XYZ file of C-alpha atoms in Angstrom:
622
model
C 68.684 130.963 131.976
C 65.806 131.297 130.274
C 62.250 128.670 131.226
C 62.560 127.405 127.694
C 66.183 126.632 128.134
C 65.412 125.550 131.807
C 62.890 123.189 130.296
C 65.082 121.393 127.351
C 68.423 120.977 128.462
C 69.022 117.958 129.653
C 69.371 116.361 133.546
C 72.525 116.411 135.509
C 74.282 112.908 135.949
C 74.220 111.266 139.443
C 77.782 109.478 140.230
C 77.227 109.033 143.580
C 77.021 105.284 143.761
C 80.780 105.314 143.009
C 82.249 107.582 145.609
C 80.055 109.279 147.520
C 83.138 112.610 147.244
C 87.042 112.886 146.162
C 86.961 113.516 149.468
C 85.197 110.070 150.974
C 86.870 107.277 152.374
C 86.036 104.670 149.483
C 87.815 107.237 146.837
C 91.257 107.594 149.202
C 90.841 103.616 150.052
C 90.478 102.582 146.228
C 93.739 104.723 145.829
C 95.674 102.791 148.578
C 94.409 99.867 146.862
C 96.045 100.476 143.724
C 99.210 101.848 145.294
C 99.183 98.073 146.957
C 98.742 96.628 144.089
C 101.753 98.168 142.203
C 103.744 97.300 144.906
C 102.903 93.626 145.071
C 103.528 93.379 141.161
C 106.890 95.498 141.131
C 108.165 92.404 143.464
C 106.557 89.808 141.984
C 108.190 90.769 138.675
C 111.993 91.197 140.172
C 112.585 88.163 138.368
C 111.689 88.240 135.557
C 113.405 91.866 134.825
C 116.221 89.666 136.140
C 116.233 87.221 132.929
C 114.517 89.011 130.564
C 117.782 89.122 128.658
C 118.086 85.495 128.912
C 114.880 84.655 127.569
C 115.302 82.530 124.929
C 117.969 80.078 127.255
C 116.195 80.242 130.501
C 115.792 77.205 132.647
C 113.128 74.947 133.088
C 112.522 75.891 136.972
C 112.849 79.681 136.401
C 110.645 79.229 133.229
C 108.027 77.699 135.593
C 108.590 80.482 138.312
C 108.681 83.559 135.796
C 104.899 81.723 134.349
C 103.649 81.359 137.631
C 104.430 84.482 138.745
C 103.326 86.271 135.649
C 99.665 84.621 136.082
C 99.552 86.139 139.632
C 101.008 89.425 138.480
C 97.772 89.399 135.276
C 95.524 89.055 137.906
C 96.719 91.346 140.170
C 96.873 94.077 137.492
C 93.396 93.414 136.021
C 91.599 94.034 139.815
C 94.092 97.245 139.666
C 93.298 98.624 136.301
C 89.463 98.018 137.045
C 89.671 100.551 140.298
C 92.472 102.927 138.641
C 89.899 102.967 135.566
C 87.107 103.756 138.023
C 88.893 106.526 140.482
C 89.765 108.503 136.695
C 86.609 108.272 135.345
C 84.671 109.804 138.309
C 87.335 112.065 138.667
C 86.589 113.542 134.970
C 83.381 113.256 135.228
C 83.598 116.305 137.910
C 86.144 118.016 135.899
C 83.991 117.528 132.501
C 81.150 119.283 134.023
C 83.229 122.186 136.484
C 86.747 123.114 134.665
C 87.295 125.096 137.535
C 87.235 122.541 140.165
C 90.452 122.968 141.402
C 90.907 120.028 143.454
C 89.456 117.308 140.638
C 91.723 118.710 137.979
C 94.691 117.482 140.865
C 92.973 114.443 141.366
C 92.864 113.818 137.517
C 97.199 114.206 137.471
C 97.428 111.714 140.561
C 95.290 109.024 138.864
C 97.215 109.757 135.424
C 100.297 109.287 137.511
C 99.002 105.833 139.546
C 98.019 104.573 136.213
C 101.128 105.265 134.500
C 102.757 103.510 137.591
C 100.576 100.555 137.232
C 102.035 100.376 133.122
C 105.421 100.752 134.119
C 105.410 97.785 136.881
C 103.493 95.887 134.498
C 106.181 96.203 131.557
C 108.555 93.403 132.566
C 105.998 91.158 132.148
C 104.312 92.897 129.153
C 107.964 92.825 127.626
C 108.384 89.423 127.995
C 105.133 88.101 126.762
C 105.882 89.950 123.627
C 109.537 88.452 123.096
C 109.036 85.158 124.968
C 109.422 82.087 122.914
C 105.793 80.230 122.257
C 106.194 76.772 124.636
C 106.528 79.523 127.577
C 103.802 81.171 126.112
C 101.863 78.304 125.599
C 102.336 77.242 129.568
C 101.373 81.153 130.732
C 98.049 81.112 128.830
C 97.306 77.792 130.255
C 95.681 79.158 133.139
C 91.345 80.052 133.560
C 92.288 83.834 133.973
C 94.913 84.421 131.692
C 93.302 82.568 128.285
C 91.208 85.468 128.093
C 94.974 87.707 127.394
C 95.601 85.264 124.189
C 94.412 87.412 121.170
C 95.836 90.797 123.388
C 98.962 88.908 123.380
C 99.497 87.541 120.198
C 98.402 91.229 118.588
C 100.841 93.155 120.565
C 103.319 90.610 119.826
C 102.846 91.664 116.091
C 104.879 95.477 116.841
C 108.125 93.291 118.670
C 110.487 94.521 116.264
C 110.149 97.659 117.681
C 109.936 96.832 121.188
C 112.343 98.234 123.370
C 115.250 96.746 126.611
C 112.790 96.992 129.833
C 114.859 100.334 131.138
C 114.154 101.856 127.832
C 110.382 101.227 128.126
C 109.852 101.596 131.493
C 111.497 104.949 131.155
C 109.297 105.992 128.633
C 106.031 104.807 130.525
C 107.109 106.746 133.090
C 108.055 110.093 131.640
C 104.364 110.366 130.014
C 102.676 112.214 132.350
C 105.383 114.937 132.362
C 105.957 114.513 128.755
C 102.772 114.110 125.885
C 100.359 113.738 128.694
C 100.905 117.059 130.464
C 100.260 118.911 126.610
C 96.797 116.715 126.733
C 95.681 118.383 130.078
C 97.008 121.594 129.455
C 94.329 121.542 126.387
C 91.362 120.038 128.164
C 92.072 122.755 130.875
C 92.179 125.681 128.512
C 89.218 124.223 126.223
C 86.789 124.375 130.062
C 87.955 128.088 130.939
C 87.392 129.718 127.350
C 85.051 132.689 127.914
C 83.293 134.167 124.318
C 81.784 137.155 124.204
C 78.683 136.388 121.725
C 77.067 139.509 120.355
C 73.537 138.162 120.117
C 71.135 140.442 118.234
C 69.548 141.470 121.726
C 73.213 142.578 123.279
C 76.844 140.647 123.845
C 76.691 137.784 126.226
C 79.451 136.203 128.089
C 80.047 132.008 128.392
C 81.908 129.114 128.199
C 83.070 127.419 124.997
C 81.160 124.854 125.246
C 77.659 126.978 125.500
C 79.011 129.095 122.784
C 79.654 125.608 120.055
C 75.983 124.353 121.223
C 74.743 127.836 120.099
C 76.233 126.657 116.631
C 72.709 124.829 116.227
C 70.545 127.809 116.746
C 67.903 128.298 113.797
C 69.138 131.656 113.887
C 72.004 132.863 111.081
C 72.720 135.704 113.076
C 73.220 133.857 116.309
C 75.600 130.873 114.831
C 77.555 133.260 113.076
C 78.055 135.410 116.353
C 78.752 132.217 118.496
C 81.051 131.051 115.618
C 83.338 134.628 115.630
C 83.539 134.211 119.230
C 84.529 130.883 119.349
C 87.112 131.575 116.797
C 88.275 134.734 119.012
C 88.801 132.665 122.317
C 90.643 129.920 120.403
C 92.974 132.800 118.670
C 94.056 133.989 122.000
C 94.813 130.803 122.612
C 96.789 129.658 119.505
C 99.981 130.002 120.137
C 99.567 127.574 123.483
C 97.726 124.869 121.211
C 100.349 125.385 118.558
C 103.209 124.338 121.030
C 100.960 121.633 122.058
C 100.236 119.624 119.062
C 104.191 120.349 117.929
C 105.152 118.811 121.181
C 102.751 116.106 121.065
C 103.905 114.790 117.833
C 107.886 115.487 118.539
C 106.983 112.725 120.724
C 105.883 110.577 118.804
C 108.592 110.923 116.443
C 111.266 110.613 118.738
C 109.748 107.577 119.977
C 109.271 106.159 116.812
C 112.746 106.647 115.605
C 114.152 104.834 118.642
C 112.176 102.013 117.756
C 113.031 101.527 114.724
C 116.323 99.826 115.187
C 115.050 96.348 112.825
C 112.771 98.552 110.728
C 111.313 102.087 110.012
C 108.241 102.546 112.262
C 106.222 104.826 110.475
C 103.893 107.250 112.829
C 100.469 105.093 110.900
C 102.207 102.086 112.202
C 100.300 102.877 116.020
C 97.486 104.340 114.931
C 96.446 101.418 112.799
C 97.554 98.910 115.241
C 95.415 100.781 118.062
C 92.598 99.976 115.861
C 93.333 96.574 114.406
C 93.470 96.803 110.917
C 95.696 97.216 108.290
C 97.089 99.843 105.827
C 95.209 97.466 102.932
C 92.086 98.280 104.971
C 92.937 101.725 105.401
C 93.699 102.156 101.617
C 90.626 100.596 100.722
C 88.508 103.242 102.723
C 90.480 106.160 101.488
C 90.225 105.406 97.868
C 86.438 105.296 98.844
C 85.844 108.164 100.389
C 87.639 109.775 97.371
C 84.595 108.803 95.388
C 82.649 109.797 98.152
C 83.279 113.343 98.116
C 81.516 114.680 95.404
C 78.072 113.560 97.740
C 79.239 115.298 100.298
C 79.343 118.067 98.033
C 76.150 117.518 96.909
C 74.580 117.516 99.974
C 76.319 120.787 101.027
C 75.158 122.255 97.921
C 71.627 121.035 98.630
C 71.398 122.411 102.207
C 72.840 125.631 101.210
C 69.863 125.931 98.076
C 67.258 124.689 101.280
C 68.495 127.704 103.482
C 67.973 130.054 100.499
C 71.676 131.341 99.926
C 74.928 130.864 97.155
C 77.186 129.365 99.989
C 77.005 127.624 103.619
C 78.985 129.641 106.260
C 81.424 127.430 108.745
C 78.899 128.522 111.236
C 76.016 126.871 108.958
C 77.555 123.172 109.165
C 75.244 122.135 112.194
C 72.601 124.377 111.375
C 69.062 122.967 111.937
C 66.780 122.440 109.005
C 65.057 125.600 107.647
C 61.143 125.752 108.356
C 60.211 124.706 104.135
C 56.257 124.914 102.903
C 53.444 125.764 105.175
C 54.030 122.636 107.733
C 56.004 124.139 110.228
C 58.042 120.879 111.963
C 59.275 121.016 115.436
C 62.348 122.729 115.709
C 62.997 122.389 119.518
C 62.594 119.313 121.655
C 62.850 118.593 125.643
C 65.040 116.038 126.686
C 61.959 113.862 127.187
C 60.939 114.161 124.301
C 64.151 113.547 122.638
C 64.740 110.307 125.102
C 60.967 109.181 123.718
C 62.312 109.256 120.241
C 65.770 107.162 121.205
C 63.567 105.234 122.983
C 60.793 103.994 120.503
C 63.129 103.728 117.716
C 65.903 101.592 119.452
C 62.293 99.246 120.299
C 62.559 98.900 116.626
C 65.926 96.509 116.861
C 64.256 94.973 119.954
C 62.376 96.010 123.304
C 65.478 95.072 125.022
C 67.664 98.264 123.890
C 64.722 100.682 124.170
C 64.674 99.160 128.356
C 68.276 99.886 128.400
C 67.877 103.645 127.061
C 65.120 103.598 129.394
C 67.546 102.502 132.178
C 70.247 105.411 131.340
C 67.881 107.991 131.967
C 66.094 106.648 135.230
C 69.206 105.858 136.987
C 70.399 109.746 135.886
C 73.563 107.828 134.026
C 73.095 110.810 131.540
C 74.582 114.469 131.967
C 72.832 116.934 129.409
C 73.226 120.455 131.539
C 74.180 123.775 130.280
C 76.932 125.290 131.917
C 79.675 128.081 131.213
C 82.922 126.029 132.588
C 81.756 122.455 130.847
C 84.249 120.318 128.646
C 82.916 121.258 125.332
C 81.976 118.370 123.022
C 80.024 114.715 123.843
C 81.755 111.146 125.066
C 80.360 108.020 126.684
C 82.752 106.583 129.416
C 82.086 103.149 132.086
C 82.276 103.089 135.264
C 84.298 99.599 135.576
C 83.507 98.392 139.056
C 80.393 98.756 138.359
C 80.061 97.913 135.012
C 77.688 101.422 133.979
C 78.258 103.596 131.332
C 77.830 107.210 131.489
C 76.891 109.433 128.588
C 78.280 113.344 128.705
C 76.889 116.153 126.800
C 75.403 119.441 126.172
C 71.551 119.231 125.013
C 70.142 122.355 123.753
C 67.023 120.622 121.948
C 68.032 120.722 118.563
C 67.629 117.295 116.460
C 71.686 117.187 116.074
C 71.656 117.183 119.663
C 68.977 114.017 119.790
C 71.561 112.738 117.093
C 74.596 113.090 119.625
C 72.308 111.420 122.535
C 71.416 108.555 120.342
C 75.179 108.473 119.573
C 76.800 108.706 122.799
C 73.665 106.282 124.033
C 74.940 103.389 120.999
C 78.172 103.695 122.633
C 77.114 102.979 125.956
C 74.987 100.224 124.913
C 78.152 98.763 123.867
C 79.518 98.512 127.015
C 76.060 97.224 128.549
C 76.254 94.044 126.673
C 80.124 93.017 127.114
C 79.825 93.741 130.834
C 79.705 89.819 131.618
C 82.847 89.530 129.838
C 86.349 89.709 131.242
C 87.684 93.133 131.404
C 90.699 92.739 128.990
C 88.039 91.516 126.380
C 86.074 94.394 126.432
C 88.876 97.330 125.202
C 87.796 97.438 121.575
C 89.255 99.777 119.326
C 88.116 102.883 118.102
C 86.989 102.244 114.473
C 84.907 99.339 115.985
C 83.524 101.625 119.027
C 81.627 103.981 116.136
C 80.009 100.797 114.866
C 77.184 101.065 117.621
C 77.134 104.759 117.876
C 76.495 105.596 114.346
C 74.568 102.322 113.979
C 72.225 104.079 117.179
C 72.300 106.775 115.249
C 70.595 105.442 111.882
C 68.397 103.721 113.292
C 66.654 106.812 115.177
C 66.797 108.683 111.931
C 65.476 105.943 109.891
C 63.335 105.476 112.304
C 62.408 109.602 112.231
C 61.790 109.074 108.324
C 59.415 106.400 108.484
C 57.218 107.700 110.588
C 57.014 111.246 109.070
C 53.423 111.868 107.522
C 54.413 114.025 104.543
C 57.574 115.465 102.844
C 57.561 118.647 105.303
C 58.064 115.780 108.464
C 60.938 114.413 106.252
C 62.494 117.106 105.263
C 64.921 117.654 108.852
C 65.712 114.409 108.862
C 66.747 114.376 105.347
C 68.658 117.527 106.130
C 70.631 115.708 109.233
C 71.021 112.793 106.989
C 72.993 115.563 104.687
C 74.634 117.032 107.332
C 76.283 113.371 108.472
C 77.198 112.828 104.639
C 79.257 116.034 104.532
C 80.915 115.120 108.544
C 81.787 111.792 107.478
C 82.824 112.512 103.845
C 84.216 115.332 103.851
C 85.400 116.770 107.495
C 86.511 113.714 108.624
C 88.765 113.213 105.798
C 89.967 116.609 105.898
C 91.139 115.970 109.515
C 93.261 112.771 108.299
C 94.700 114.596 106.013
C 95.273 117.702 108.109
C 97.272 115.455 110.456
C 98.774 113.121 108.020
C 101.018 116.360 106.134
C 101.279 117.670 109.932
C 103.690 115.233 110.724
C 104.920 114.393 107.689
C 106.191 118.226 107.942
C 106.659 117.895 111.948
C 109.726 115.184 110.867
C 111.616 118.122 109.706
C 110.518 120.763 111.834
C 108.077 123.066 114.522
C 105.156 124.208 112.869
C 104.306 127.813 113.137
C 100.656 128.988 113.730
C 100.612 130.760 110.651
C 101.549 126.703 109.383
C 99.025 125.015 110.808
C 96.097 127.597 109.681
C 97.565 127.448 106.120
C 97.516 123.627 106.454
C 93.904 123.157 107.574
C 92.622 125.764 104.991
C 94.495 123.394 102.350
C 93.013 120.185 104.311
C 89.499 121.644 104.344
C 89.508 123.066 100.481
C 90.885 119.617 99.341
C 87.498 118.258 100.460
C 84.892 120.645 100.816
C 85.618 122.601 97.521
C 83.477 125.367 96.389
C 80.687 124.785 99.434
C 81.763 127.169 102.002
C 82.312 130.602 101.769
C 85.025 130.430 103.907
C 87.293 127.609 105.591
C 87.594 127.515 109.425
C 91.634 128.017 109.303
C 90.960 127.615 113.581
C 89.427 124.190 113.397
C 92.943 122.588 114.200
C 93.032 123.963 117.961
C 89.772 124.015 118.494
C 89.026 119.938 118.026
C 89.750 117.975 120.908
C 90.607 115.006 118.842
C 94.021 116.505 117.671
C 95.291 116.697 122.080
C 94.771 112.976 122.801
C 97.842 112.102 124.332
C 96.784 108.581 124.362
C 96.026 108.499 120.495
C 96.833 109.997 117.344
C 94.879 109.789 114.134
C 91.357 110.064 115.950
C 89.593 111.107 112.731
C 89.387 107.607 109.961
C 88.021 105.573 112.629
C 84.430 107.647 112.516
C 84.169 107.206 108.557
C 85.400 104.027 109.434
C 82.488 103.205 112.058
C 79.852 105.080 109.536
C 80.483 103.297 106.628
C 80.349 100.112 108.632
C 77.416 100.821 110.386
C 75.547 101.563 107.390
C 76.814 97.959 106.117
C 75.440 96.417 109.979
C 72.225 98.202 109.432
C 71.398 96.740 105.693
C 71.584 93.316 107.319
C 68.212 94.746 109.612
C 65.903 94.186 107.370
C 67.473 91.031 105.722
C 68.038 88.988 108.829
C 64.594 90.125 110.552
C 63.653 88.785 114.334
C 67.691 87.345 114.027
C 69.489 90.761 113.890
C 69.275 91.369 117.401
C 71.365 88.930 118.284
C 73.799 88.579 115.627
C 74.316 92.750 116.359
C 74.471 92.210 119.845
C 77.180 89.117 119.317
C 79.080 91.219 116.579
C 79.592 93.805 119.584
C 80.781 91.654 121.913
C 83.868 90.313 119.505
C 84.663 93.682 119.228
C 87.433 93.482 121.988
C 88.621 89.732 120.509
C 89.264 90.106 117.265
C 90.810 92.319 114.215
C 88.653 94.438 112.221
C 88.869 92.224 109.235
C 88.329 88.869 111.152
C 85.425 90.511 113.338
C 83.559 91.714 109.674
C 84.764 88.037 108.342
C 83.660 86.438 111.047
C 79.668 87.963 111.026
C 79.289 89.167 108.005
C 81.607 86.848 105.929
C 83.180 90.794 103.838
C 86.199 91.281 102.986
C 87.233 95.082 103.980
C 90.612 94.974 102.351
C 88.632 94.929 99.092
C 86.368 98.296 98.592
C 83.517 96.074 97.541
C 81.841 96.466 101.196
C 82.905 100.718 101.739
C 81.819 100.650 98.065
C 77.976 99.172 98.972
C 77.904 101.261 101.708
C 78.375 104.729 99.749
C 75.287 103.466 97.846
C 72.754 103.623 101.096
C 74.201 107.426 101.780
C 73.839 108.422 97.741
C 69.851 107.351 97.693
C 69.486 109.213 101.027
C 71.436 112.371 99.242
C 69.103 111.752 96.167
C 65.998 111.506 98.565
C 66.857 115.206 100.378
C 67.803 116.494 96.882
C 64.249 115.661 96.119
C 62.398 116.904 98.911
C 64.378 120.119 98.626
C 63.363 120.553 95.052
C 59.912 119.635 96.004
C 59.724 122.543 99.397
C 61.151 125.122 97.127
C 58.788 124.962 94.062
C 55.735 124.768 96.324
């Protein structure tokens, strides 16, 4: 490693106030504790997987016994999923940063496996909170702990047509980790070992995947296009694996889909837009949007491709930094302190206190930023929940995109900074609403980039990022939805080949980005993570979803003044409590069925195309 690299990549992450090792006593003892727990709640809950079939002509005294019971059992299960949720996350915290590490990638099946125990003792009484008729209902939530479960409740209990008997669900919970879960970590295991040969200018290099897609943002050409050919050649090795895996993956969904849908069809959007609490109105609404909104996304392809002095951008030019334009040259590389000191004195923008937390994340080394050839490619934000501290996870290489990704994964974890008074179950919000504060962290660094720049040269990367987040959310983003909407519309009638799924994403990717690449990456389908979540499908609308909105959170800024703070910081912590629509009702009295609000929103991102589109005009002439 070179001094310049040794000097901007970013610090290593210190875990150590969790569990000292996987090795230490308080890892092994928080284990036994949630073994004890599941064994407490499997007896607690013998009777009501007794009557469960007799709910709606129980008695009054087993009524009474099955409530009582159930409030222990809620209890009991929330103190378990707090120290299951905390033994996994350090756990992949290790194996994000060593794929290797033998022993944590065995660690991460055995918490998969006590955590899909934990579901499947908790499903009589999940079962029967969905089906139970509302005067029991009404006695179970009268309890201090278990009022904080009502909106969980009463959204789950919206799916009970397709609710299952107990056996059939508790078999299903419990075949997971051998079924779609198994195809998840075979992925994340392959995606850490990747080696690429890169065949720099100055001779071929070997490393991991993930230090290959960080040198994706190199200001050379040459470089991003030889770190993009050997990405693609370690994910073609690898296709036929990922192929099975996605094919499996959604088989499994289907099959569990169809055996639901006994009262009615249960489509495979039907999850995916009840994971995130909105409707198909909603959904619609966005869609028909973004349909309008490709032709900027164009636009600002076009405009970085004219910048960079060439007909067409190259797959490898997507994350491209901005070309040096005029005779300013503008910083092109920054440390990680410098790149915190930018976070940091824009977030004290919105209000000193989020600059102090930023502040916080680095000091107490809560952020991971290393190079290193057997890392998880890619960025996330996780929470340690005994503790109540986030955790942000990434690779920082000192491009801007990469102070863009730390300002990202750092709005996340403010997120779960200010709901960490709440009570646990109020605090899983869903994914469309999780992008609100990243991309919202996100604007506000590069607004805050913009305004301080002293001429158009200063301006002109941060109009360029701007660009490059028009064409990710407008165009790439939709092109994934797509991608996996026809997937398993065509996975209903059969296995997908590899030669399918290439010819499906080059479809997915021409629908949207047109004329503006020379070439479409036909690979990008195995080598996004988002497509292997066992635990989700459709991980691509909620990020338009969370940009759009953001933008629409951020316009109120200037219009509320020394208020915002507050009304952002309350608008996050309904995120866990309400539906998308109420929550947007609620603080910012929209309507997102309606594509009014998506509508207003694609008017910020048009004046900031129009602004680059300007500026690039204005470099090239002089």
């Amino acid at each position: 490693m070179t001094n310049l690299q040794s000097n901007i990549q970013g610090p290593h992450w210190d875990n150590s106030s969790e569990y000292p090792s996987l090795n230490s006593i308080e890892y092994k003892n928080d284990l036994k504790s949630v073994q004890q727990a599941i064994l407490q709640i499997q007896e607690l809950t013998k009777v009501i997987s007794k009557n469960i079939k007799e709910i709606e002509n129980l008695s009054n005294e087993t009524a009474k016994e099955i409530v009582k019971n159930g409030q222990e059992i809620f209890t009991i299960r929330e103190n378990a999923n707090v120290v299951a949720s905390n033994l996994y996350v350090y756990t992949n915290c290790i194996v994000s940063v060593d794929g290797k590490n033998e022993i944590a990638k065995q660690m991460i099946t055995k918490c998969q496996e006590l955590h899909a125990q934990l579901e499947q003792a908790y499903k009589p009484l999940s079962l029967f909170l969905t089906l139970a008729p509302e005067k029991i209902l009404h006695d179970y939530l009268n309890h201090e702990k278990t009022k904080t479960q009502k909106f969980q409740i009463e959204h789950e209990r919206k799916l009970k047509d397709f609710l299952l008997s107990l056996d059939e669900e508790t078999l299903i919970t419990s075949l997971a980790i051998d079924g779609h879960t198994a195809w998840d970590n075979l992925y994340s295991n392959i995606s850490s070992q990747i080696e690429c040969e890169v065949h720099m200018p100055n001779g071929t290099e070997k490393m991991g995947i993930a230090k290959a897609n960080a040198l994706l943002q190199d200001a050379s050409p040459a470089i991003r296009k030889a770190a993009y050919i050997a990405i693609q050649n370690g994910w073609e090795k690898n296709t036929e694996v990922c192929a099975q895996a996605l094919n499996a993956l959604a088989g499994w969904r289907h099959t569990i889909n169809k055996r639901r849908s006994t009262k009615t069809n249960k489509h495979f959007l039907i999850n995916p837009l009840h994971e995130n609490r909105m409707s198909q109105e909603t959904l619609d609404s966005l869609f028909s949007v973004i349909q309008e909104g490709k032709q900027i996304g164009q636009k600002a392809l076009h405009l970085k491709a004219k910048a960079s002095g060439i007909e067409q951008l190259h797959p490898s030019d997507l994350f491209a930094p901005a070309p040096h334009l005029g005779s300013k040259e503008t910083q092109s590389k920054y440390t990680f302190a410098e790149g915190m000191k930018i976070i940091v004195d824009a977030f004290a923008e919105v209000d000193p206190k989020m600059a102090e937390f930023a502040e916080m994340m680095q000091k107490n080394k809560w952020i991971e930023g290393r190079l290193g050839d057997y890392k998880r490619p890619g960025a996330y934000c996780t929470s340690f929940e005994k503790s109540r501290s986030p955790r942000v996870y990434m690779t920082f290489m000192g491009g801007l995109g990469d102070v863009s990704t730390l300002a990202h994964e750092l709005g996340h974890a403010f997120h779960h900074w200010v709901m960490r008074d709440l009570p646990h179950i109020q605090t899983n919000y869903p994914m469309n609403l999780a992008e609100t504060a990243s991309i919202f962290a996100e604007t506000v660094v590069g607004n805050a980039l913009m305004n301080k720049a002293k001429c158009k040269e200063e301006q002109f990367p941060i109009a360029f990022n701007n660009a490059e987040n028009a064409a990710t959310f407008l165009l790439n983003i939709p092109a994934r939805f797509t991608f996996e909407k026809e997937f398993y519309e065509m996975r209903l009638k059969e296995n997908l080949s590899v030669q399918d799924f290439k010819n499906l994403m080059e479809r997915s990717w021409k629908r949207y980005y047109g004329d503006t690449l020379s070439e479409m990456n036909t690979l990008f389908w195995a080598s996004k993570l988002h497509f292997y979540i066992s635990d989700l499908s459709f991980y691509n609308f909620p990020y338009t979803f969370g940009y759009l909105f953001s933008l629409g959170v951020y316009a109120q800024k200037e219009k509320l003044g020394k208020d915002f703070y507050n009304k952002y910081v309350n608008l996050l912590r309904d995120t866990g409590n309400m539906t998308a629509e109420d929550l947007i009702k609620t603080h910012l009295n929209v309507d997102i069925r309606k594509p009014d609000f998506w509508q207003s929103s694609l008017k910020i991102i048009e004046k900031q195309i129009e602004h680059f589109e300007g500026l690039v005009n204005y470099t090239i002439k002089k």
